[in-house]
mmCIF file of C-alpha atoms and ligand atoms in Angstrom:
data_model
loop_
_atom_site.group_PDB
_atom_site.id
_atom_site.type_symbol
_atom_site.label_atom_id
_atom_site.label_comp_id
_atom_site.label_asym_id
_atom_site.label_seq_id
_atom_site.Cartn_x
_atom_site.Cartn_y
_atom_site.Cartn_z
ATOM 1 C CA UNK A 3 75.374 83.009 106.489
ATOM 2 C CA UNK A 4 73.284 79.806 106.549
ATOM 3 C CA UNK A 5 74.798 76.312 106.906
ATOM 4 C CA UNK A 6 75.610 74.506 103.665
ATOM 5 C CA UNK A 7 76.047 70.977 105.065
ATOM 6 C CA UNK A 8 74.364 68.629 107.499
ATOM 7 C CA UNK A 9 75.696 68.465 111.068
ATOM 8 C CA UNK A 10 78.038 65.438 111.358
ATOM 9 C CA UNK A 11 76.647 62.760 113.704
ATOM 10 C CA UNK A 12 79.338 63.084 116.358
ATOM 11 C CA UNK A 13 78.674 66.819 116.631
ATOM 12 C CA UNK A 14 74.908 66.326 116.759
ATOM 13 C CA UNK A 15 75.284 63.887 119.666
ATOM 14 C CA UNK A 16 77.622 66.191 121.594
ATOM 15 C CA UNK A 17 80.326 63.536 121.861
ATOM 16 C CA UNK A 18 83.214 65.590 120.474
ATOM 17 C CA UNK A 19 85.911 66.484 123.031
ATOM 18 C CA UNK A 20 88.480 69.125 122.147
ATOM 19 C CA UNK A 21 91.335 69.685 124.596
ATOM 20 C CA UNK A 22 92.536 73.269 124.879
ATOM 21 C CA UNK A 23 96.039 73.219 126.363
ATOM 22 C CA UNK A 24 97.177 76.707 127.326
ATOM 23 C CA UNK A 25 100.505 78.103 128.419
ATOM 24 C CA UNK A 26 99.034 81.315 129.854
ATOM 25 C CA UNK A 27 95.562 82.286 130.985
ATOM 26 C CA UNK A 28 95.780 85.568 132.907
ATOM 27 C CA UNK A 29 95.398 88.990 131.332
ATOM 28 C CA UNK A 30 92.819 90.579 129.054
ATOM 29 C CA UNK A 31 94.040 88.951 125.848
ATOM 30 C CA UNK A 32 93.908 85.405 127.145
ATOM 31 C CA UNK A 33 90.576 85.890 128.929
ATOM 32 C CA UNK A 34 88.895 87.261 125.793
ATOM 33 C CA UNK A 35 90.424 84.533 123.642
ATOM 34 C CA UNK A 36 89.004 81.880 125.982
ATOM 35 C CA UNK A 37 85.560 83.486 125.984
ATOM 36 C CA UNK A 38 85.547 83.267 122.173
ATOM 37 C CA UNK A 39 86.722 79.644 122.203
ATOM 38 C CA UNK A 40 84.037 78.695 124.731
ATOM 39 C CA UNK A 41 81.305 80.462 122.769
ATOM 40 C CA UNK A 42 82.306 78.664 119.562
ATOM 41 C CA UNK A 43 82.485 75.308 121.365
ATOM 42 C CA UNK A 44 78.976 75.875 122.660
ATOM 43 C CA UNK A 45 77.717 76.832 119.205
ATOM 44 C CA UNK A 46 79.238 73.668 117.705
ATOM 45 C CA UNK A 47 78.040 71.417 120.560
ATOM 46 C CA UNK A 48 81.612 70.487 121.451
ATOM 47 C CA UNK A 49 83.031 69.769 124.906
ATOM 48 C CA UNK A 50 86.068 71.983 125.471
ATOM 49 C CA UNK A 51 88.436 70.482 128.060
ATOM 50 C CA UNK A 52 90.558 73.401 129.240
ATOM 51 C CA UNK A 53 93.892 73.316 131.047
ATOM 52 C CA UNK A 54 96.479 76.015 131.695
ATOM 53 C CA UNK A 55 100.144 75.811 132.564
ATOM 54 C CA UNK A 56 99.755 79.230 134.250
ATOM 55 C CA UNK A 57 103.114 80.200 132.806
ATOM 56 C CA UNK A 58 104.794 76.960 133.876
ATOM 57 C CA UNK A 59 105.999 75.294 130.669
ATOM 58 C CA UNK A 60 106.545 71.875 132.267
ATOM 59 C CA UNK A 61 102.990 71.933 133.596
ATOM 60 C CA UNK A 62 101.702 72.759 130.116
ATOM 61 C CA UNK A 63 103.670 69.819 128.669
ATOM 62 C CA UNK A 64 102.140 67.495 131.292
ATOM 63 C CA UNK A 65 98.666 68.807 130.477
ATOM 64 C CA UNK A 66 99.359 68.087 126.833
ATOM 65 C CA UNK A 67 100.481 64.521 127.598
ATOM 66 C CA UNK A 68 97.293 64.071 129.592
ATOM 67 C CA UNK A 69 95.131 65.221 126.672
ATOM 68 C CA UNK A 70 96.891 62.651 124.474
ATOM 69 C CA UNK A 71 96.407 59.877 127.069
ATOM 70 C CA UNK A 72 92.750 60.779 127.428
ATOM 71 C CA UNK A 73 92.355 60.481 123.659
ATOM 72 C CA UNK A 74 90.887 63.892 122.978
ATOM 73 C CA UNK A 75 89.250 64.081 119.544
ATOM 74 C CA UNK A 76 91.427 67.106 118.766
ATOM 75 C CA UNK A 77 93.912 69.263 120.664
ATOM 76 C CA UNK A 78 94.452 72.998 120.493
ATOM 77 C CA UNK A 79 97.853 74.026 121.852
ATOM 78 C CA UNK A 80 97.630 77.693 122.802
ATOM 79 C CA UNK A 81 101.059 79.345 123.141
ATOM 80 C CA UNK A 82 104.001 77.511 124.662
ATOM 81 C CA UNK A 83 107.704 77.143 124.128
ATOM 82 C CA UNK A 84 108.729 74.882 121.243
ATOM 83 C CA UNK A 85 111.197 72.957 123.396
ATOM 84 C CA UNK A 86 108.665 71.904 126.042
ATOM 85 C CA UNK A 87 105.629 71.459 123.814
ATOM 86 C CA UNK A 88 107.028 69.647 120.772
ATOM 87 C CA UNK A 89 107.695 66.192 122.339
ATOM 88 C CA UNK A 90 104.062 65.876 123.456
ATOM 89 C CA UNK A 91 102.809 67.358 120.175
ATOM 90 C CA UNK A 92 104.723 64.572 118.413
ATOM 91 C CA UNK A 93 102.986 61.962 120.594
ATOM 92 C CA UNK A 94 99.605 63.443 119.695
ATOM 93 C CA UNK A 95 100.468 63.500 115.988
ATOM 94 C CA UNK A 96 101.744 59.912 116.140
ATOM 95 C CA UNK A 97 98.479 58.900 117.829
ATOM 96 C CA UNK A 98 96.577 60.472 114.933
ATOM 97 C CA UNK A 99 95.003 63.206 117.061
ATOM 98 C CA UNK A 100 94.260 66.315 114.979
ATOM 99 C CA UNK A 101 96.133 69.368 116.234
ATOM 100 C CA UNK A 102 95.828 73.127 116.007
ATOM 101 C CA UNK A 103 98.869 75.063 117.229
ATOM 102 C CA UNK A 104 98.160 78.699 118.063
ATOM 103 C CA UNK A 105 101.159 80.979 118.555
ATOM 104 C CA UNK A 106 103.560 78.065 119.012
ATOM 105 C CA UNK A 107 105.787 76.134 116.618
ATOM 106 C CA UNK A 108 104.464 72.546 116.754
ATOM 107 C CA UNK A 109 107.538 71.132 115.025
ATOM 108 C CA UNK A 110 105.397 68.926 112.767
ATOM 109 C CA UNK A 111 103.594 69.585 109.479
ATOM 110 C CA UNK A 112 100.744 67.420 110.799
ATOM 111 C CA UNK A 113 99.466 70.286 112.960
ATOM 112 C CA UNK A 114 97.513 73.221 111.568
ATOM 113 C CA UNK A 115 99.389 76.375 112.517
ATOM 114 C CA UNK A 116 97.208 79.304 113.564
ATOM 115 C CA UNK A 117 98.569 82.780 114.197
ATOM 116 C CA UNK A 118 97.668 86.386 114.003
ATOM 117 C CA UNK A 119 99.684 88.141 111.323
ATOM 118 C CA UNK A 120 102.410 89.192 113.744
ATOM 119 C CA UNK A 121 104.633 90.843 111.163
ATOM 120 C CA UNK A 122 101.695 92.997 110.131
ATOM 121 C CA UNK A 123 100.879 93.737 113.786
ATOM 122 C CA UNK A 124 104.380 95.132 114.280
ATOM 123 C CA UNK A 125 104.370 96.907 110.906
ATOM 124 C CA UNK A 126 101.106 98.691 111.657
ATOM 125 C CA UNK A 127 102.159 99.839 115.131
ATOM 126 C CA UNK A 128 105.587 100.904 113.871
ATOM 127 C CA UNK A 129 103.978 102.732 110.941
ATOM 128 C CA UNK A 130 102.143 104.876 113.490
ATOM 129 C CA UNK A 131 105.345 105.366 115.507
ATOM 130 C CA UNK A 132 107.210 106.460 112.383
ATOM 131 C CA UNK A 133 104.462 108.866 111.324
ATOM 132 C CA UNK A 134 104.399 110.500 114.768
ATOM 133 C CA UNK A 135 108.171 110.699 115.296
ATOM 134 C CA UNK A 136 109.119 111.556 111.722
ATOM 135 C CA UNK A 137 111.336 108.463 111.747
ATOM 136 C CA UNK A 138 113.862 109.667 114.290
ATOM 137 C CA UNK A 139 114.295 109.584 118.045
ATOM 138 C CA UNK A 140 115.083 107.387 121.021
ATOM 139 C CA UNK A 141 112.816 104.424 121.680
ATOM 140 C CA UNK A 142 112.394 101.947 124.540
ATOM 141 C CA UNK A 143 111.478 98.461 123.316
ATOM 142 C CA UNK A 144 109.518 95.882 125.320
ATOM 143 C CA UNK A 145 110.211 92.250 124.403
ATOM 144 C CA UNK A 146 110.635 88.781 125.900
ATOM 145 C CA UNK A 147 112.176 86.111 123.649
ATOM 146 C CA UNK A 148 110.713 82.627 123.243
ATOM 147 C CA UNK A 149 107.065 83.530 122.675
ATOM 148 C CA UNK A 150 106.456 82.889 118.954
ATOM 149 C CA UNK A 151 104.262 85.970 118.356
ATOM 150 C CA UNK A 152 106.713 88.251 120.156
ATOM 151 C CA UNK A 153 109.626 86.712 118.239
ATOM 152 C CA UNK A 154 107.894 87.403 114.917
ATOM 153 C CA UNK A 155 107.124 90.999 115.954
ATOM 154 C CA UNK A 156 110.773 91.297 116.961
ATOM 155 C CA UNK A 157 111.855 90.313 113.417
ATOM 156 C CA UNK A 158 109.862 93.256 112.105
ATOM 157 C CA UNK A 159 111.319 95.608 114.735
ATOM 158 C CA UNK A 160 114.859 94.511 113.811
ATOM 159 C CA UNK A 161 114.182 95.235 110.130
ATOM 160 C CA UNK A 162 112.461 98.519 110.999
ATOM 161 C CA UNK A 163 115.566 99.756 112.837
ATOM 162 C CA UNK A 164 117.722 98.907 109.788
ATOM 163 C CA UNK A 165 115.328 100.719 107.465
ATOM 164 C CA UNK A 166 115.057 103.739 109.779
ATOM 165 C CA UNK A 167 118.547 104.586 111.054
ATOM 166 C CA UNK A 168 117.166 107.675 112.808
ATOM 167 C CA UNK A 169 115.339 105.428 115.265
ATOM 168 C CA UNK A 170 117.609 104.503 118.159
ATOM 169 C CA UNK A 171 116.720 101.757 120.625
ATOM 170 C CA UNK A 172 118.167 102.981 123.940
ATOM 171 C CA UNK A 173 116.785 100.256 126.204
ATOM 172 C CA UNK A 174 115.130 96.863 125.999
ATOM 173 C CA UNK A 175 112.920 95.745 128.860
ATOM 174 C CA UNK A 176 110.278 93.069 129.333
ATOM 175 C CA UNK A 177 108.875 90.341 131.523
ATOM 176 C CA UNK A 178 105.954 87.935 131.139
ATOM 177 C CA UNK A 179 104.465 86.664 134.381
ATOM 178 C CA UNK A 180 101.161 86.801 136.268
ATOM 179 C CA UNK A 181 101.538 90.567 136.796
ATOM 180 C CA UNK A 182 103.215 91.587 133.559
ATOM 181 C CA UNK A 183 101.838 95.133 133.367
ATOM 182 C CA UNK A 184 103.067 96.227 136.780
ATOM 183 C CA UNK A 185 106.449 94.518 136.344
ATOM 184 C CA UNK A 186 106.891 96.253 132.965
ATOM 185 C CA UNK A 187 105.824 99.563 134.528
ATOM 186 C CA UNK A 188 108.646 99.295 137.085
ATOM 187 C CA UNK A 189 111.173 98.453 134.378
ATOM 188 C CA UNK A 190 109.918 101.216 132.091
ATOM 189 C CA UNK A 191 110.197 103.815 134.851
ATOM 190 C CA UNK A 192 113.860 102.921 135.367
ATOM 191 C CA UNK A 193 114.543 102.949 131.615
ATOM 192 C CA UNK A 194 112.883 106.347 131.164
ATOM 193 C CA UNK A 195 114.700 107.865 134.125
ATOM 194 C CA UNK A 196 118.012 106.675 132.650
ATOM 195 C CA UNK A 197 117.121 107.956 129.149
ATOM 196 C CA UNK A 198 115.516 111.399 129.394
ATOM 197 C CA UNK A 199 115.285 111.931 125.605
ATOM 198 C CA UNK A 200 113.035 108.966 124.822
ATOM 199 C CA UNK A 201 110.113 109.830 122.525
ATOM 200 C CA UNK A 202 108.346 106.489 122.188
ATOM 201 C CA UNK A 203 107.889 103.050 123.692
ATOM 202 C CA UNK A 204 107.254 100.142 121.325
ATOM 203 C CA UNK A 205 105.309 97.666 123.461
ATOM 204 C CA UNK A 206 103.735 95.044 121.177
ATOM 205 C CA UNK A 207 101.536 93.154 123.718
ATOM 206 C CA UNK A 208 98.740 94.890 125.627
ATOM 207 C CA UNK A 209 100.134 93.994 129.053
ATOM 208 C CA UNK A 210 103.413 95.625 127.963
ATOM 209 C CA UNK A 211 101.581 98.689 126.636
ATOM 210 C CA UNK A 212 99.582 99.046 129.858
ATOM 211 C CA UNK A 213 102.793 98.882 131.870
ATOM 212 C CA UNK A 214 104.522 101.435 129.643
ATOM 213 C CA UNK A 215 101.501 103.742 129.889
ATOM 214 C CA UNK A 216 101.480 103.497 133.663
ATOM 215 C CA UNK A 217 105.184 104.344 133.897
ATOM 216 C CA UNK A 218 104.844 107.413 131.657
ATOM 217 C CA UNK A 219 101.865 108.670 133.660
ATOM 218 C CA UNK A 220 103.590 108.138 136.988
ATOM 219 C CA UNK A 221 106.567 110.123 135.737
ATOM 220 C CA UNK A 222 104.289 112.842 134.297
ATOM 221 C CA UNK A 223 105.801 112.453 130.814
ATOM 222 C CA UNK A 224 102.563 112.065 128.812
ATOM 223 C CA UNK A 225 103.260 115.093 126.629
ATOM 224 C CA UNK A 226 106.706 113.838 125.641
ATOM 225 C CA UNK A 227 106.467 110.061 125.228
ATOM 226 C CA UNK A 228 103.912 107.987 123.316
ATOM 227 C CA UNK A 229 103.168 104.242 123.420
ATOM 228 C CA UNK A 230 102.659 102.011 120.365
ATOM 229 C CA UNK A 231 101.192 98.655 121.313
ATOM 230 C CA UNK A 232 99.411 95.497 120.229
ATOM 231 C CA UNK A 233 96.081 93.857 121.207
ATOM 232 C CA UNK A 234 92.933 95.396 122.610
ATOM 233 C CA UNK A 235 90.232 94.825 125.215
ATOM 234 C CA UNK A 236 87.475 96.936 126.696
ATOM 235 C CA UNK A 237 89.849 97.793 129.562
ATOM 236 C CA UNK A 238 92.579 98.735 127.052
ATOM 237 C CA UNK A 239 90.140 101.023 125.221
ATOM 238 C CA UNK A 240 89.555 102.731 128.571
ATOM 239 C CA UNK A 241 93.300 103.179 129.094
ATOM 240 C CA UNK A 242 93.863 104.491 125.545
ATOM 241 C CA UNK A 243 91.025 107.020 125.656
ATOM 242 C CA UNK A 244 91.432 108.418 129.145
ATOM 243 C CA UNK A 245 92.472 112.093 129.199
ATOM 244 C CA UNK A 246 96.125 112.624 128.332
ATOM 245 C CA UNK A 247 96.799 108.909 127.740
ATOM 246 C CA UNK A 248 100.177 108.319 126.049
ATOM 247 C CA UNK A 249 98.970 105.015 124.439
ATOM 248 C CA UNK A 250 98.140 106.378 120.989
ATOM 249 C CA UNK A 251 98.023 103.325 118.723
ATOM 250 C CA UNK A 252 97.638 99.564 118.865
ATOM 251 C CA UNK A 253 97.546 96.942 116.144
ATOM 252 C CA UNK A 254 95.121 94.197 116.981
ATOM 253 C CA UNK A 255 92.784 91.377 116.110
ATOM 254 C CA UNK A 256 89.657 90.704 118.112
ATOM 255 C CA UNK A 257 91.085 88.112 120.540
ATOM 256 C CA UNK A 258 87.733 86.402 121.035
ATOM 257 C CA UNK A 259 87.434 85.987 117.259
ATOM 258 C CA UNK A 260 90.827 84.251 117.229
ATOM 259 C CA UNK A 261 89.640 81.853 119.963
ATOM 260 C CA UNK A 262 86.589 81.102 117.828
ATOM 261 C CA UNK A 263 88.762 80.398 114.785
ATOM 262 C CA UNK A 264 90.907 77.944 116.791
ATOM 263 C CA UNK A 265 87.872 75.911 117.853
ATOM 264 C CA UNK A 266 86.393 75.970 114.350
ATOM 265 C CA UNK A 267 89.682 74.717 112.878
ATOM 266 C CA UNK A 268 89.844 71.876 115.420
ATOM 267 C CA UNK A 269 86.196 70.949 114.755
ATOM 268 C CA UNK A 270 86.809 70.833 111.001
ATOM 269 C CA UNK A 271 89.747 68.489 111.570
ATOM 270 C CA UNK A 272 87.604 66.200 113.747
ATOM 271 C CA UNK A 273 85.070 66.069 110.903
ATOM 272 C CA UNK A 274 87.817 65.086 108.463
ATOM 273 C CA UNK A 275 87.706 68.377 106.569
ATOM 274 C CA UNK A 276 90.844 69.840 105.062
ATOM 275 C CA UNK A 277 92.245 72.870 106.927
ATOM 276 C CA UNK A 278 95.398 74.901 106.554
ATOM 277 C CA UNK A 279 98.272 74.026 106.769
ATOM 278 C CA UNK A 280 98.439 77.628 107.996
ATOM 279 C CA UNK A 281 95.708 79.996 109.145
ATOM 280 C CA UNK A 282 96.419 83.683 109.724
ATOM 281 C CA UNK A 283 94.060 86.198 111.265
ATOM 282 C CA UNK A 284 94.827 89.721 109.997
ATOM 283 C CA UNK A 285 95.027 92.685 112.397
ATOM 284 C CA UNK A 286 93.800 96.270 112.105
ATOM 285 C CA UNK A 287 95.448 99.438 113.385
ATOM 286 C CA UNK A 288 93.395 101.171 116.075
ATOM 287 C CA UNK A 289 94.335 104.692 117.078
ATOM 288 C CA UNK A 290 93.443 106.757 120.107
ATOM 289 C CA UNK A 291 91.990 109.393 117.780
ATOM 290 C CA UNK A 292 89.735 106.847 116.057
ATOM 291 C CA UNK A 293 88.452 105.575 119.420
ATOM 292 C CA UNK A 294 87.781 109.066 120.732
ATOM 293 C CA UNK A 295 86.235 110.356 117.490
ATOM 294 C CA UNK A 296 84.000 107.306 117.253
ATOM 295 C CA UNK A 297 83.105 107.437 120.983
ATOM 296 C CA UNK A 298 84.139 103.775 121.136
ATOM 297 C CA UNK A 299 84.181 102.528 124.721
ATOM 298 C CA UNK A 300 84.149 98.750 124.374
ATOM 299 C CA UNK A 301 85.187 95.858 122.168
ATOM 300 C CA UNK A 302 81.649 95.320 120.792
ATOM 301 C CA UNK A 303 81.549 98.885 119.470
ATOM 302 C CA UNK A 304 85.047 98.446 118.062
ATOM 303 C CA UNK A 305 84.155 95.292 116.113
ATOM 304 C CA UNK A 306 81.113 97.088 114.724
ATOM 305 C CA UNK A 307 83.288 100.001 113.643
ATOM 306 C CA UNK A 308 85.881 97.662 112.078
ATOM 307 C CA UNK A 309 83.967 94.693 110.614
ATOM 308 C CA UNK A 310 87.237 93.219 109.264
ATOM 309 C CA UNK A 311 88.011 92.172 112.858
ATOM 310 C CA UNK A 312 85.440 89.413 112.332
ATOM 311 C CA UNK A 313 86.786 86.678 110.079
ATOM 312 C CA UNK A 314 83.965 84.164 109.479
ATOM 313 C CA UNK A 315 85.725 82.847 106.370
ATOM 314 C CA UNK A 316 88.815 81.741 108.278
ATOM 315 C CA UNK A 317 88.069 78.079 109.066
ATOM 316 C CA UNK A 318 84.405 78.352 108.136
ATOM 317 C CA UNK A 319 82.385 75.373 109.389
ATOM 318 C CA UNK A 320 79.927 74.379 106.639
ATOM 319 C CA UNK A 321 77.365 72.836 108.985
ATOM 320 C CA UNK A 322 77.149 75.916 111.234
ATOM 321 C CA UNK A 323 75.619 79.326 110.664
ATOM 322 C CA UNK A 324 78.115 82.212 110.720
HETATM 323 C C1 LIG B 401 103.180 86.529 125.758
HETATM 324 S S1 LIG B 401 102.622 86.434 124.151
HETATM 325 C C2 LIG B 401 101.392 87.645 124.100
HETATM 326 C C3 LIG B 401 100.786 87.751 122.740
HETATM 327 O O1 LIG B 401 100.115 86.572 122.408
HETATM 328 C C4 LIG B 401 99.101 86.883 121.447
HETATM 329 O O2 LIG B 401 99.667 86.733 120.194
HETATM 330 C C5 LIG B 401 98.700 88.298 121.732
HETATM 331 O O3 LIG B 401 98.553 89.068 120.579
HETATM 332 C C6 LIG B 401 99.738 88.823 122.693
HETATM 333 O O4 LIG B 401 100.304 90.049 122.296
#
């Protein structure tokens, strides 16, 4: 839709600097998210100053301190552990720098909290798992504590097990590092070899789901065990739709849309507009059948097939077209 307000002076002159302080940057999800954030920054004539801790939480905290010292006009904190991020977030808040915290607890009501609806992500994927298994059977669960989105999905998994006593978690695996998928594949292989009756793997992060898929294929168990995941990318669509793929469902947002929302929220704060206090981007369930039936081979085709993956009304910027 067309803009409904004039472009604020500081945006027209291109003087706005938004620091994007990331915990992680490798993997499909984080690459797509960044591409969306960069595209939105370009559209809004904003300079995006990007840093990544590359999985090192102390490095991320230092990057955050640096953004505060350099007096960024706004800061987006993208993932991170509460313990390492919150002291520097407090400094930013005390310095009056507007903050958007994506997938991390900022520990202050002064920051706008952005997330995907993680409970819904887990509910949608587990709904598919329940429908396929009839609500009973052995399951391997992939999880690493400390990451806010994974912790929220874990709350839903914990409740799901209580509500569905026929579902039995026989192993928990998980690692997040620069080669998550292959590390998870190794762990999943061991878990599946030790538990020959497993019917499903709940792997609510696409790197986890890719690893689980790889393990099942290497063991030749595609007909017996299915994967229920989260997130999507063009590469993930390829993995889900290849012949005999065990990855049958994923609950997901469009990661690049979420990156766009983060930059829009930060820009609104710079302009003194009211945002939040909480922004949630809803997910959609995507099944292997839907992808195959719709001949969907990439993320662009997916977002056309599911328009709800675009959320122009979440943090709409009145001076920009959307
Ligand atoms: C390690 S945390 C990975 C998750 O962050 C985002 O919320 C994505 O959905 C991904 O699953």
